CSV table of C-alpha atoms in Angstrom, one decimal:
chain,number,residue,atom,x,y,z
A,1,MET,CA,8.8,13.2,-20.8
A,2,ASN,CA,5.3,13.3,-22.2
A,3,ASP,CA,4.2,10.0,-20.8
A,4,GLU,CA,5.9,10.4,-17.4
A,5,VAL,CA,4.0,10.8,-14.1
A,6,LEU,CA,5.5,12.6,-11.1
A,7,VAL,CA,5.2,10.2,-8.1
A,8,GLY,CA,7.4,11.7,-5.5
A,9,VAL,CA,10.2,14.1,-4.6
A,10,PHE,CA,13.3,13.6,-2.4
A,11,GLY,CA,13.6,15.8,0.7
A,12,ALA,CA,16.3,16.1,3.2
A,13,PRO,CA,18.7,13.3,4.3
A,14,HIS,CA,17.6,11.3,7.3
A,15,GLY,CA,20.5,10.4,9.5
A,16,VAL,CA,24.1,9.8,8.4
A,17,ARG,CA,23.9,6.4,6.7
A,18,GLY,CA,22.4,7.5,3.4
A,19,GLU,CA,18.7,7.4,4.1
A,20,ILE,CA,16.6,10.2,2.6
A,21,ARG,CA,13.1,11.5,3.1
A,22,VAL,CA,10.6,11.3,0.2
A,23,LYS,CA,7.2,12.9,-0.2
A,24,SER,CA,5.1,10.4,-2.0
A,25,TYR,CA,2.3,11.5,-4.3
A,26,THR,CA,0.9,7.9,-4.7
A,27,GLN,CA,-2.4,6.9,-3.2
A,28,ASP,CA,-0.6,4.3,-1.0
A,29,PRO,CA,2.7,6.1,-0.1
A,30,LEU,CA,4.6,2.8,0.5
A,31,SER,CA,3.8,1.6,-3.0
A,32,LEU,CA,6.4,4.0,-4.3
A,33,ALA,CA,9.1,1.3,-3.7
A,34,ASP,CA,7.1,-1.2,-5.7
A,35,TYR,CA,7.2,0.7,-9.0
A,36,ASP,CA,9.5,-0.6,-11.8
A,37,GLY,CA,11.0,2.2,-13.9
A,38,LEU,CA,11.4,4.9,-11.3
A,39,HIS,CA,13.7,7.6,-12.5
A,40,ASP,CA,14.7,11.2,-12.1
A,41,GLY,CA,13.8,13.9,-14.6
A,42,SER,CA,16.9,13.1,-16.7
A,43,GLY,CA,16.0,9.4,-17.0
A,44,ARG,CA,18.6,8.2,-14.5
A,45,ALA,CA,17.2,5.1,-12.8
A,46,ILE,CA,16.4,5.3,-9.1
A,47,GLU,CA,16.1,2.0,-7.2
A,48,ILE,CA,14.6,2.1,-3.7
A,49,VAL,CA,15.9,-0.8,-1.7
A,50,SER,CA,14.1,-0.2,1.5
A,51,VAL,CA,11.2,2.0,2.6
A,52,ARG,CA,9.4,2.9,5.8
A,53,LEU,CA,6.6,5.3,6.6
A,54,LEU,CA,7.6,8.3,8.6
A,55,LYS,CA,4.1,9.9,8.7
A,56,ASP,CA,1.2,10.5,6.3
A,57,ASP,CA,2.8,10.7,2.8
A,58,LEU,CA,6.4,11.1,4.1
A,59,LEU,CA,8.7,8.2,3.7
A,60,VAL,CA,12.3,7.3,4.7
A,61,VAL,CA,14.0,5.4,2.0
A,62,ARG,CA,17.3,3.8,1.2
A,63,VAL,CA,18.4,4.1,-2.5
A,64,LYS,CA,20.7,1.7,-4.2
A,65,ASN,CA,24.3,3.1,-4.3
A,66,VAL,CA,23.6,5.8,-1.8
A,67,SER,CA,25.4,5.0,1.5
A,68,ASP,CA,26.2,8.3,3.2
A,69,ARG,CA,24.6,11.6,4.1
A,70,ASP,CA,26.5,13.5,1.4
A,71,ALA,CA,25.2,11.2,-1.3
A,72,ALA,CA,21.7,11.5,0.1
A,73,GLN,CA,22.0,15.3,0.3
A,74,ALA,CA,22.8,15.3,-3.5
A,75,LEU,CA,19.4,13.9,-4.2
A,76,THR,CA,17.5,16.5,-2.2
A,77,HIS,CA,14.7,18.1,-4.4
A,78,THR,CA,15.1,15.4,-7.1
A,79,LYS,CA,11.7,14.6,-8.6
A,80,LEU,CA,10.8,10.9,-9.1
A,81,PHE,CA,8.9,9.9,-12.2
A,82,ILE,CA,7.5,6.7,-13.6
A,83,PRO,CA,6.3,5.8,-17.1
A,84,ARG,CA,2.5,6.2,-17.3
A,85,GLU,CA,2.1,2.6,-18.6
A,86,LYS,CA,3.7,1.3,-15.3
A,87,LEU,CA,0.8,2.7,-13.2
A,88,PRO,CA,-2.3,0.8,-12.4
A,89,PRO,CA,-5.5,1.8,-14.2
A,90,THR,CA,-7.8,4.1,-12.3
A,91,GLU,CA,-11.1,3.0,-10.8
A,92,GLU,CA,-14.3,4.8,-11.5
A,93,ASP,CA,-14.2,8.4,-10.1
A,94,GLU,CA,-10.4,8.1,-9.7
A,95,PHE,CA,-8.1,10.3,-11.7
A,96,TYR,CA,-4.4,10.9,-12.1
A,97,THR,CA,-3.8,14.6,-11.5
A,98,ARG,CA,-1.8,14.7,-14.8
A,99,ASP,CA,-5.0,13.7,-16.7
A,100,LEU,CA,-6.9,16.7,-15.3
A,101,ILE,CA,-4.3,19.3,-16.4
A,102,GLY,CA,-5.4,21.0,-19.6
A,103,LEU,CA,-9.1,20.0,-19.4
A,104,ARG,CA,-11.6,22.7,-20.2
A,105,ALA,CA,-13.7,23.8,-17.2
A,106,GLU,CA,-17.2,24.7,-18.2
A,107,THR,CA,-20.5,25.6,-16.4
A,108,SER,CA,-23.4,23.2,-16.7
A,109,GLU,CA,-24.7,25.4,-19.5
A,110,GLY,CA,-21.5,24.8,-21.5
A,111,GLU,CA,-20.0,28.3,-20.9
A,112,LEU,CA,-16.2,28.2,-20.8
A,113,ILE,CA,-14.7,29.1,-17.4
A,114,GLY,CA,-11.1,28.3,-18.4
A,115,ALA,CA,-8.6,25.5,-18.4
A,116,ILE,CA,-7.2,23.5,-15.4
A,117,VAL,CA,-3.6,24.4,-14.9
A,118,ALA,CA,-2.9,22.7,-11.6
A,119,VAL,CA,-4.4,20.5,-8.9
A,120,PRO,CA,-2.8,21.5,-5.6
A,121,ASN,CA,-3.6,20.1,-2.2
A,122,TYR,CA,-2.6,22.2,0.8
A,123,GLY,CA,-3.9,19.7,3.3
A,124,ALA,CA,-7.7,20.2,3.2
A,125,GLY,CA,-8.3,18.4,-0.1
A,126,ASP,CA,-7.6,18.8,-3.8
A,127,ILE,CA,-8.2,22.2,-5.5
A,128,LEU,CA,-8.7,22.8,-9.2
A,129,GLU,CA,-6.7,25.8,-10.3
A,130,ILE,CA,-8.3,27.2,-13.4
A,131,ALA,CA,-6.9,29.8,-15.7
A,132,PRO,CA,-9.8,31.8,-17.4
A,133,PRO,CA,-9.4,33.3,-20.8
A,134,ALA,CA,-8.8,36.7,-19.1
A,135,GLY,CA,-8.3,37.7,-15.5
A,136,GLU,CA,-6.9,36.0,-12.4
A,137,THR,CA,-6.7,32.3,-11.8
A,138,LEU,CA,-9.7,30.7,-10.1
A,139,LEU,CA,-9.6,28.1,-7.4
A,140,TYR,CA,-12.4,25.6,-6.8
A,141,PRO,CA,-12.6,22.7,-4.4
A,142,PHE,CA,-12.3,19.4,-6.3
A,143,THR,CA,-15.4,17.9,-4.7
A,144,ARG,CA,-18.4,16.1,-6.3
A,145,ALA,CA,-20.7,19.0,-5.3
A,146,VAL,CA,-18.5,21.6,-7.2
A,147,VAL,CA,-17.2,19.3,-10.0
A,148,PRO,CA,-20.0,16.8,-10.6
A,149,THR,CA,-18.7,15.7,-14.1
A,150,VAL,CA,-15.2,14.8,-15.1
A,151,ASP,CA,-15.0,13.8,-18.7
A,152,ILE,CA,-11.4,12.9,-19.5
A,153,LYS,CA,-12.1,11.6,-23.0
A,154,GLY,CA,-14.2,14.7,-23.8
A,155,GLY,CA,-11.5,16.9,-22.4
A,156,ARG,CA,-13.7,18.8,-19.9
A,157,VAL,CA,-15.0,19.1,-16.4
A,158,ILE,CA,-18.3,20.7,-15.4
A,159,VAL,CA,-17.9,23.2,-12.5
A,160,ILE,CA,-20.7,24.5,-10.4
A,161,PRO,CA,-19.1,27.4,-8.5
A,162,PRO,CA,-20.1,27.6,-4.9
A,163,ALA,CA,-22.5,30.4,-4.0
A,164,GLU,CA,-20.5,33.6,-3.1
A,165,THR,CA,-21.1,34.9,0.4
A,166,GLU,CA,-21.4,38.6,1.1
């Protein structure tokens, strides 16, 4: 699954007629239904036949061949992937989270801080989770002020840690 990108995950059933909630990780949540090649982690094809926005990045969808609550329940927590080549190219200063994982994090002087291991978002913006060579994981806001340089081809980001307050 090396060239696969996680684009959403099924949540709980919605009603009794087979609809199910989906948390979309796409920039435009409704675009999830437009992707060709959507599948679960085992490669089983998932075809979304209808979609509506519930709120923010939460959708209610109807999946082909899922017509009751029990069938929808069986999909709960199933992750949705798409082959990387099916995604549109990124614009300048846009990145797929998957491309950031594994990049070296360095200071502006070139000193190694660690490697990016995750890019969580708890509601206040993206955060770079960086594993240093030794010690506990570091968290930095993924903003232009803190991360002025992202060099995907060079395999690194420049991080300017915010000043610590006393």
